[in-house]
mmCIF file of C-alpha atoms in Angstrom:
data_model
loop_
_atom_site.group_PDB
_atom_site.id
_atom_site.type_symbol
_atom_site.label_atom_id
_atom_site.label_comp_id
_atom_site.label_asym_id
_atom_site.label_seq_id
_atom_site.Cartn_x
_atom_site.Cartn_y
_atom_site.Cartn_z
ATOM 1 C CA MET A 1 35.510 31.545 -62.863
ATOM 2 C CA ARG A 2 33.326 33.679 -65.115
ATOM 3 C CA GLU A 3 30.392 31.308 -64.713
ATOM 4 C CA ILE A 4 30.810 31.278 -60.922
ATOM 5 C CA ALA A 5 30.848 35.088 -60.871
ATOM 6 C CA VAL A 6 27.669 35.226 -62.988
ATOM 7 C CA PHE A 7 25.803 32.744 -60.774
ATOM 8 C CA PHE A 8 27.065 34.455 -57.615
ATOM 9 C CA LYS A 9 25.965 37.883 -58.844
ATOM 10 C CA LYS A 10 22.516 36.517 -59.656
ATOM 11 C CA THR A 11 22.222 35.064 -56.161
ATOM 12 C CA VAL A 12 23.406 38.098 -54.167
ATOM 13 C CA THR A 13 21.084 40.432 -56.043
ATOM 14 C CA SER A 14 18.029 38.360 -55.120
ATOM 15 C CA TRP A 15 15.624 39.109 -52.279
ATOM 16 C CA ASN A 16 16.422 35.745 -50.719
ATOM 17 C CA PHE A 17 20.038 36.764 -50.145
ATOM 18 C CA TRP A 18 19.139 39.961 -48.312
ATOM 19 C CA LEU A 19 16.427 38.210 -46.305
ATOM 20 C CA CYS A 20 19.136 35.815 -45.117
ATOM 21 C CA VAL A 21 21.371 38.745 -44.163
ATOM 22 C CA GLY A 22 18.545 40.304 -42.147
ATOM 23 C CA ALA A 23 17.596 36.966 -40.554
ATOM 24 C CA THR A 24 21.186 36.412 -39.423
ATOM 25 C CA THR A 25 21.400 39.861 -37.838
ATOM 26 C CA ALA A 26 18.035 39.449 -36.100
ATOM 27 C CA LEU A 27 18.752 35.947 -34.765
ATOM 28 C CA LEU A 28 22.087 37.021 -33.314
ATOM 29 C CA PHE A 29 20.276 39.567 -31.146
ATOM 30 C CA PHE A 30 18.392 36.668 -29.537
ATOM 31 C CA SER A 31 21.536 34.681 -28.740
ATOM 32 C CA VAL A 32 22.152 34.124 -25.022
ATOM 33 C CA ILE A 33 25.306 35.887 -23.824
ATOM 34 C CA TYR A 34 24.902 36.065 -20.034
ATOM 35 C CA GLU A 35 23.532 33.907 -17.214
ATOM 36 C CA ASP A 36 22.972 35.269 -13.731
ATOM 37 C CA THR A 37 24.385 32.588 -11.414
ATOM 38 C CA LEU A 38 22.291 33.853 -8.484
ATOM 39 C CA THR A 39 18.886 33.796 -10.144
ATOM 40 C CA GLY A 40 19.533 31.378 -13.010
ATOM 41 C CA ASN A 41 18.107 33.913 -15.471
ATOM 42 C CA ARG A 42 19.608 33.864 -18.943
ATOM 43 C CA TYR A 43 19.863 37.017 -21.027
ATOM 44 C CA SER A 44 20.017 37.372 -24.767
ATOM 45 C CA VAL A 45 21.738 40.310 -26.441
ATOM 46 C CA LEU A 46 18.397 42.108 -26.786
ATOM 47 C CA ASN A 47 17.304 41.343 -23.206
ATOM 48 C CA ALA A 48 20.603 42.606 -21.852
ATOM 49 C CA LEU A 49 20.121 45.965 -23.548
ATOM 50 C CA PHE A 50 16.788 46.486 -21.792
ATOM 51 C CA SER A 51 17.620 44.817 -18.465
ATOM 52 C CA PHE A 52 20.958 46.363 -17.496
ATOM 53 C CA SER A 53 22.154 49.920 -17.225
ATOM 54 C CA ALA A 54 25.439 51.067 -18.720
ATOM 55 C CA ASP A 55 27.058 51.125 -15.265
ATOM 56 C CA GLU A 56 25.936 47.558 -14.518
ATOM 57 C CA MET A 57 27.323 46.324 -17.819
ATOM 58 C CA LYS A 58 30.778 47.731 -17.112
ATOM 59 C CA SER A 59 31.403 45.225 -14.326
ATOM 60 C CA HIS A 60 30.587 42.098 -16.409
ATOM 61 C CA TYR A 61 32.939 41.036 -19.185
ATOM 62 C CA GLU A 62 30.017 39.346 -20.981
ATOM 63 C CA PHE A 63 28.688 42.819 -21.824
ATOM 64 C CA CYS A 64 31.908 44.149 -23.332
ATOM 65 C CA ASN A 65 31.227 44.705 -27.023
ATOM 66 C CA ILE A 66 34.152 42.563 -28.216
ATOM 67 C CA TYR A 67 32.874 39.645 -26.147
ATOM 68 C CA VAL A 68 29.221 40.109 -27.153
ATOM 69 C CA TYR A 69 29.914 39.616 -30.862
ATOM 70 C CA TYR A 70 32.155 36.668 -29.965
ATOM 71 C CA GLY A 71 29.748 34.971 -27.535
ATOM 72 C CA ALA A 72 26.639 35.511 -29.656
ATOM 73 C CA ARG A 73 27.936 33.104 -32.306
ATOM 74 C CA GLY A 74 27.281 30.187 -29.976
ATOM 75 C CA SER A 75 24.048 29.455 -28.176
ATOM 76 C CA TRP A 76 21.319 28.136 -30.465
ATOM 77 C CA PHE A 77 22.122 30.545 -33.326
ATOM 78 C CA SER A 78 24.548 28.094 -34.932
ATOM 79 C CA LEU A 79 21.739 25.541 -35.278
ATOM 80 C CA PHE A 80 19.928 27.811 -37.733
ATOM 81 C CA VAL A 81 22.925 28.602 -39.932
ATOM 82 C CA PRO A 82 22.203 25.644 -42.304
ATOM 83 C CA ILE A 83 18.664 26.957 -42.874
ATOM 84 C CA ILE A 84 19.711 30.584 -43.358
ATOM 85 C CA ALA A 85 22.574 29.747 -45.717
ATOM 86 C CA ALA A 86 20.472 27.331 -47.778
ATOM 87 C CA PHE A 87 17.663 29.851 -48.227
ATOM 88 C CA CYS A 88 20.012 31.965 -50.374
ATOM 89 C CA PHE A 89 20.097 29.515 -53.269
ATOM 90 C CA VAL A 90 17.720 26.576 -52.747
ATOM 91 C CA PRO A 91 14.384 28.286 -53.634
ATOM 92 C CA GLU A 92 15.823 29.691 -56.857
ATOM 93 C CA MET A 93 17.472 26.420 -57.883
ATOM 94 C CA CYS A 94 14.269 24.485 -57.249
ATOM 95 C CA ALA A 95 12.241 27.061 -59.174
ATOM 96 C CA GLU A 96 14.602 26.844 -62.168
ATOM 97 C CA ARG A 97 14.312 23.066 -62.184
ATOM 98 C CA GLU A 98 10.500 23.200 -61.977
ATOM 99 C CA GLU A 99 10.374 25.747 -64.824
ATOM 100 C CA ASN A 100 12.683 23.607 -67.002
ATOM 101 C CA ALA A 101 15.166 26.475 -67.186
ATOM 102 C CA LEU A 102 18.308 24.467 -66.460
ATOM 103 C CA ARG A 103 18.625 22.983 -69.956
ATOM 104 C CA PHE A 104 19.060 26.490 -71.405
ATOM 105 C CA GLN A 105 21.866 27.294 -68.974
ATOM 106 C CA VAL A 106 23.638 24.013 -69.798
ATOM 107 C CA VAL A 107 23.376 24.662 -73.545
ATOM 108 C CA ARG A 108 25.038 28.083 -73.117
ATOM 109 C CA SER A 109 28.029 26.580 -71.271
ATOM 110 C CA SER A 110 28.565 22.884 -70.530
ATOM 111 C CA LYS A 111 27.521 20.360 -67.925
ATOM 112 C CA THR A 112 30.831 20.554 -66.070
ATOM 113 C CA LYS A 113 30.920 24.360 -66.000
ATOM 114 C CA TRP A 114 27.282 24.509 -64.953
ATOM 115 C CA GLN A 115 27.819 22.017 -62.119
ATOM 116 C CA LEU A 116 30.927 23.725 -60.755
ATOM 117 C CA SER A 117 29.526 27.239 -61.030
ATOM 118 C CA ASN A 118 26.192 26.273 -59.503
ATOM 119 C CA PHE A 119 27.828 24.400 -56.624
ATOM 120 C CA PHE A 120 30.420 26.989 -55.650
ATOM 121 C CA SER A 121 28.319 30.102 -56.269
ATOM 122 C CA GLY A 122 25.571 28.611 -54.089
ATOM 123 C CA ILE A 123 27.692 27.713 -51.083
ATOM 124 C CA ILE A 124 29.743 30.922 -51.307
ATOM 125 C CA SER A 125 26.601 33.061 -51.451
ATOM 126 C CA GLY A 126 25.190 31.202 -48.433
ATOM 127 C CA GLY A 127 28.386 31.787 -46.487
ATOM 128 C CA THR A 128 28.538 35.418 -47.547
ATOM 129 C CA ALA A 129 24.948 36.161 -46.495
ATOM 130 C CA VAL A 130 25.479 34.751 -42.999
ATOM 131 C CA THR A 131 28.824 36.532 -42.646
ATOM 132 C CA LEU A 132 27.456 39.871 -43.833
ATOM 133 C CA GLY A 133 24.623 39.583 -41.309
ATOM 134 C CA TYR A 134 27.206 38.853 -38.611
ATOM 135 C CA VAL A 135 29.266 41.905 -39.603
ATOM 136 C CA ILE A 136 26.182 44.151 -39.427
ATOM 137 C CA PHE A 137 25.306 42.688 -36.026
ATOM 138 C CA SER A 138 28.864 43.275 -34.776
ATOM 139 C CA GLY A 139 28.764 46.898 -35.938
ATOM 140 C CA LEU A 140 25.547 47.483 -33.997
ATOM 141 C CA VAL A 141 27.014 45.774 -30.927
ATOM 142 C CA MET A 142 30.028 48.087 -31.045
ATOM 143 C CA LEU A 143 27.630 51.038 -30.804
ATOM 144 C CA LEU A 144 25.215 49.623 -28.220
ATOM 145 C CA PHE A 145 27.551 47.975 -25.687
ATOM 146 C CA PRO A 146 30.475 49.439 -23.730
ATOM 147 C CA GLY A 147 33.955 49.069 -25.193
ATOM 148 C CA VAL A 148 37.102 47.762 -23.523
ATOM 149 C CA SER A 149 38.179 51.238 -22.406
ATOM 150 C CA GLU A 150 34.864 51.720 -20.560
ATOM 151 C CA MET A 151 34.906 48.411 -18.681
ATOM 152 C CA ASP A 152 36.296 47.732 -15.207
ATOM 153 C CA SER A 153 39.898 46.579 -15.389
ATOM 154 C CA PHE A 154 39.167 42.913 -14.579
ATOM 155 C CA ALA A 155 36.185 42.753 -16.960
ATOM 156 C CA ALA A 156 38.188 44.402 -19.739
ATOM 157 C CA GLU A 157 41.101 42.001 -19.289
ATOM 158 C CA THR A 158 38.835 38.946 -19.224
ATOM 159 C CA ALA A 159 36.853 40.035 -22.290
ATOM 160 C CA THR A 160 40.050 40.682 -24.248
ATOM 161 C CA MET A 161 41.508 37.318 -23.259
ATOM 162 C CA MET A 162 38.380 35.291 -24.075
ATOM 163 C CA SER A 163 37.403 36.904 -27.377
ATOM 164 C CA GLY A 164 39.341 36.862 -30.644
ATOM 165 C CA GLU A 165 40.465 39.202 -33.388
ATOM 166 C CA PHE A 166 37.442 40.429 -35.295
ATOM 167 C CA TYR A 167 38.753 39.619 -38.770
ATOM 168 C CA ILE A 168 39.469 36.039 -37.637
ATOM 169 C CA LEU A 169 35.945 35.685 -36.230
ATOM 170 C CA VAL A 170 34.525 36.911 -39.540
ATOM 171 C CA LEU A 171 36.670 34.445 -41.502
ATOM 172 C CA ASP A 172 35.641 31.605 -39.184
ATOM 173 C CA MET A 173 31.971 32.496 -39.613
ATOM 174 C CA TRP A 174 32.340 32.564 -43.406
ATOM 175 C CA ILE A 175 34.025 29.151 -43.508
ATOM 176 C CA PHE A 176 31.478 27.714 -41.070
ATOM 177 C CA ALA A 177 28.491 28.987 -43.075
ATOM 178 C CA ILE A 178 29.978 27.784 -46.369
ATOM 179 C CA PHE A 179 30.459 24.287 -44.992
ATOM 180 C CA TRP A 180 26.898 24.093 -43.693
ATOM 181 C CA SER A 181 25.631 25.221 -47.103
ATOM 182 C CA ILE A 182 27.099 22.087 -48.667
ATOM 183 C CA PRO A 183 24.478 19.564 -47.412
ATOM 184 C CA SER A 184 21.638 21.605 -48.921
ATOM 185 C CA MET A 185 23.518 22.046 -52.188
ATOM 186 C CA PHE A 186 24.096 18.300 -52.361
ATOM 187 C CA LEU A 187 20.427 17.582 -51.648
ATOM 188 C CA THR A 188 19.347 19.704 -54.637
ATOM 189 C CA SER A 189 20.726 16.900 -56.811
ATOM 190 C CA VAL A 190 18.552 14.182 -55.246
ATOM 191 C CA LEU A 191 15.412 15.972 -54.000
ATOM 192 C CA GLN A 192 12.910 18.372 -55.517
ATOM 193 C CA SER A 193 11.138 19.691 -52.419
ATOM 194 C CA LYS A 194 12.802 22.906 -51.290
ATOM 195 C CA TYR A 195 11.386 22.455 -47.796
ATOM 196 C CA LEU A 196 13.086 19.085 -47.333
ATOM 197 C CA ILE A 197 16.320 20.373 -48.858
ATOM 198 C CA ILE A 198 16.426 23.297 -46.425
ATOM 199 C CA CYS A 199 15.286 21.432 -43.312
ATOM 200 C CA ILE A 200 17.209 18.135 -43.507
ATOM 201 C CA PRO A 201 20.634 19.784 -42.859
ATOM 202 C CA PHE A 202 19.118 21.540 -39.844
ATOM 203 C CA PHE A 203 18.047 18.220 -38.320
ATOM 204 C CA LEU A 204 21.419 16.699 -39.232
ATOM 205 C CA LYS A 205 23.244 19.458 -37.396
ATOM 206 C CA TYR A 206 20.913 19.163 -34.417
ATOM 207 C CA ALA A 207 21.580 15.405 -34.214
ATOM 208 C CA LEU A 208 25.344 15.950 -34.443
ATOM 209 C CA SER A 209 25.173 18.646 -31.759
ATOM 210 C CA GLN A 210 23.304 16.300 -29.419
ATOM 211 C CA LEU A 211 25.780 13.497 -30.093
ATOM 212 C CA PHE A 212 28.713 15.824 -29.473
ATOM 213 C CA SER A 213 27.176 17.054 -26.202
ATOM 214 C CA LYS A 214 26.638 13.496 -24.965
ATOM 215 C CA LEU A 215 30.162 12.395 -25.852
ATOM 216 C CA THR A 216 31.589 15.528 -24.233
ATOM 217 C CA MET A 217 29.738 14.724 -21.017
ATOM 218 C CA ASP A 218 31.104 11.180 -21.189
ATOM 219 C CA ALA A 219 34.597 12.599 -21.586
ATOM 220 C CA TRP A 220 34.181 14.769 -18.486
ATOM 221 C CA ASN A 221 32.794 11.886 -16.424
ATOM 222 C CA GLY A 222 35.253 9.196 -17.496
ATOM 223 C CA ASP A 223 38.835 8.487 -18.386
ATOM 224 C CA HIS A 224 39.355 8.180 -22.138
ATOM 225 C CA GLY A 225 42.381 7.898 -24.365
ATOM 226 C CA GLU A 226 43.869 10.645 -26.493
ATOM 227 C CA GLY A 227 42.120 9.258 -29.562
ATOM 228 C CA PHE A 228 38.713 9.870 -27.994
ATOM 229 C CA TYR A 229 39.453 13.570 -27.445
ATOM 230 C CA GLU A 230 40.810 13.917 -30.991
ATOM 231 C CA MET A 231 37.569 12.378 -32.287
ATOM 232 C CA LEU A 232 35.556 14.900 -30.259
ATOM 233 C CA LYS A 233 37.424 17.753 -31.890
ATOM 234 C CA PHE A 234 36.659 16.492 -35.367
ATOM 235 C CA ILE A 235 32.974 15.626 -34.903
ATOM 236 C CA ASN A 236 32.168 18.972 -33.271
ATOM 237 C CA PRO A 237 29.577 20.454 -35.687
ATOM 238 C CA ASP A 238 30.605 23.963 -34.578
ATOM 239 C CA GLY A 239 34.322 23.270 -34.882
ATOM 240 C CA LEU A 240 34.789 25.461 -37.948
ATOM 241 C CA MET A 241 33.415 28.440 -36.063
ATOM 242 C CA ASP A 242 36.556 28.385 -33.914
ATOM 243 C CA ILE A 243 38.965 27.009 -36.468
ATOM 244 C CA SER A 244 41.546 29.652 -35.526
ATOM 245 C CA MET A 245 41.812 28.008 -32.082
ATOM 246 C CA THR A 246 42.278 24.450 -33.390
ATOM 247 C CA LYS A 247 44.992 22.662 -35.317
ATOM 248 C CA PHE A 248 44.427 24.535 -38.558
ATOM 249 C CA TYR A 249 45.815 22.031 -41.068
ATOM 250 C CA GLU A 250 44.170 18.938 -39.551
ATOM 251 C CA THR A 251 40.728 20.535 -39.420
ATOM 252 C CA PHE A 252 41.027 21.886 -42.941
ATOM 253 C CA ILE A 253 42.143 18.547 -44.331
ATOM 254 C CA MET A 254 39.138 16.773 -42.826
ATOM 255 C CA TYR A 255 36.562 19.318 -43.989
ATOM 256 C CA GLY A 256 38.337 19.644 -47.323
ATOM 257 C CA ILE A 257 37.863 15.913 -47.880
ATOM 258 C CA LEU A 258 34.161 16.213 -47.022
ATOM 259 C CA LEU A 259 33.846 19.097 -49.496
ATOM 260 C CA ALA A 260 35.586 17.118 -52.247
ATOM 261 C CA VAL A 261 33.409 14.042 -51.678
ATOM 262 C CA SER A 262 30.224 16.144 -51.695
ATOM 263 C CA LEU A 263 31.243 17.935 -54.902
ATOM 264 C CA ALA A 264 32.224 14.707 -56.674
ATOM 265 C CA THR A 265 28.967 12.986 -55.690
ATOM 266 C CA PHE A 266 26.944 16.062 -56.704
ATOM 267 C CA MET A 267 28.576 16.098 -60.161
ATOM 268 C CA ILE A 268 28.123 12.340 -60.670
ATOM 269 C CA ILE A 269 24.417 12.496 -59.804
ATOM 270 C CA GLU A 270 23.832 15.574 -61.983
ATOM 271 C CA ARG A 271 25.667 13.996 -64.931
ATOM 272 C CA LYS A 272 23.377 10.973 -64.779
ATOM 273 C CA ARG A 273 20.328 13.139 -65.379
ATOM 274 C CA GLY A 274 18.999 12.463 -68.839
ATOM 275 C CA ASP A 275 17.246 15.817 -68.980
ATOM 276 C CA PHE A 276 18.654 18.784 -67.066
ATOM 277 C CA GLY A 277 15.306 20.495 -67.273
ATOM 278 C CA ALA A 278 13.653 17.749 -65.263
#
């Protein structure tokens, strides 16, 4: 635990960590939260602030502050979470490997301690940066958009029903960002280019999102068995973002297995390195 705390402290005090926090907050403001069914125009959080008056917002549940910070997590923002989370630790890890600094860290502890601390401090820092940016965004939304008490009765009721408890949304975001930090952490053991390490998980998530969308459309257009719908739930790349609304234990078991396999493979590959400075 001490080694994890040391690595984590080093990561969160770096400029990369705070750049990721700021990037998360900024990207959330460009998430689409409302679509005008009459005109087909889509409005991001930032567009909504400049396009609608306070009175107009009060009649649409999408502009209630508790729904804005819930709805903004979707859209295309989730696609960029793997990049944002990875940027916390990948550049520094690649720089240490290029500068032959890893052998000194291993000598001061051990290979096993170094592997575990590096792995967990990296993914936790990635998850924490994204979550902290989300919390800052949510605080700004609470100030900029009308609250439940200011909304029309129907809009207030709908927004309350469709959104979730804030602490649960924060926990879901943290778990989601941690999981999508894992592919980049794993790739640091097999690749040296920080650009490939950061970008490959992004393309992986995009491919999974497209596959999930296609299979979902097939499910709506056809008659499939219960097993097909269970499969959809598990291959949803954004499933962890709403883990509080799914079967908690089943989802955690599946992603826990993926985490264990990634960690075991990471440690095996790292142990086979003849020179940790290379």
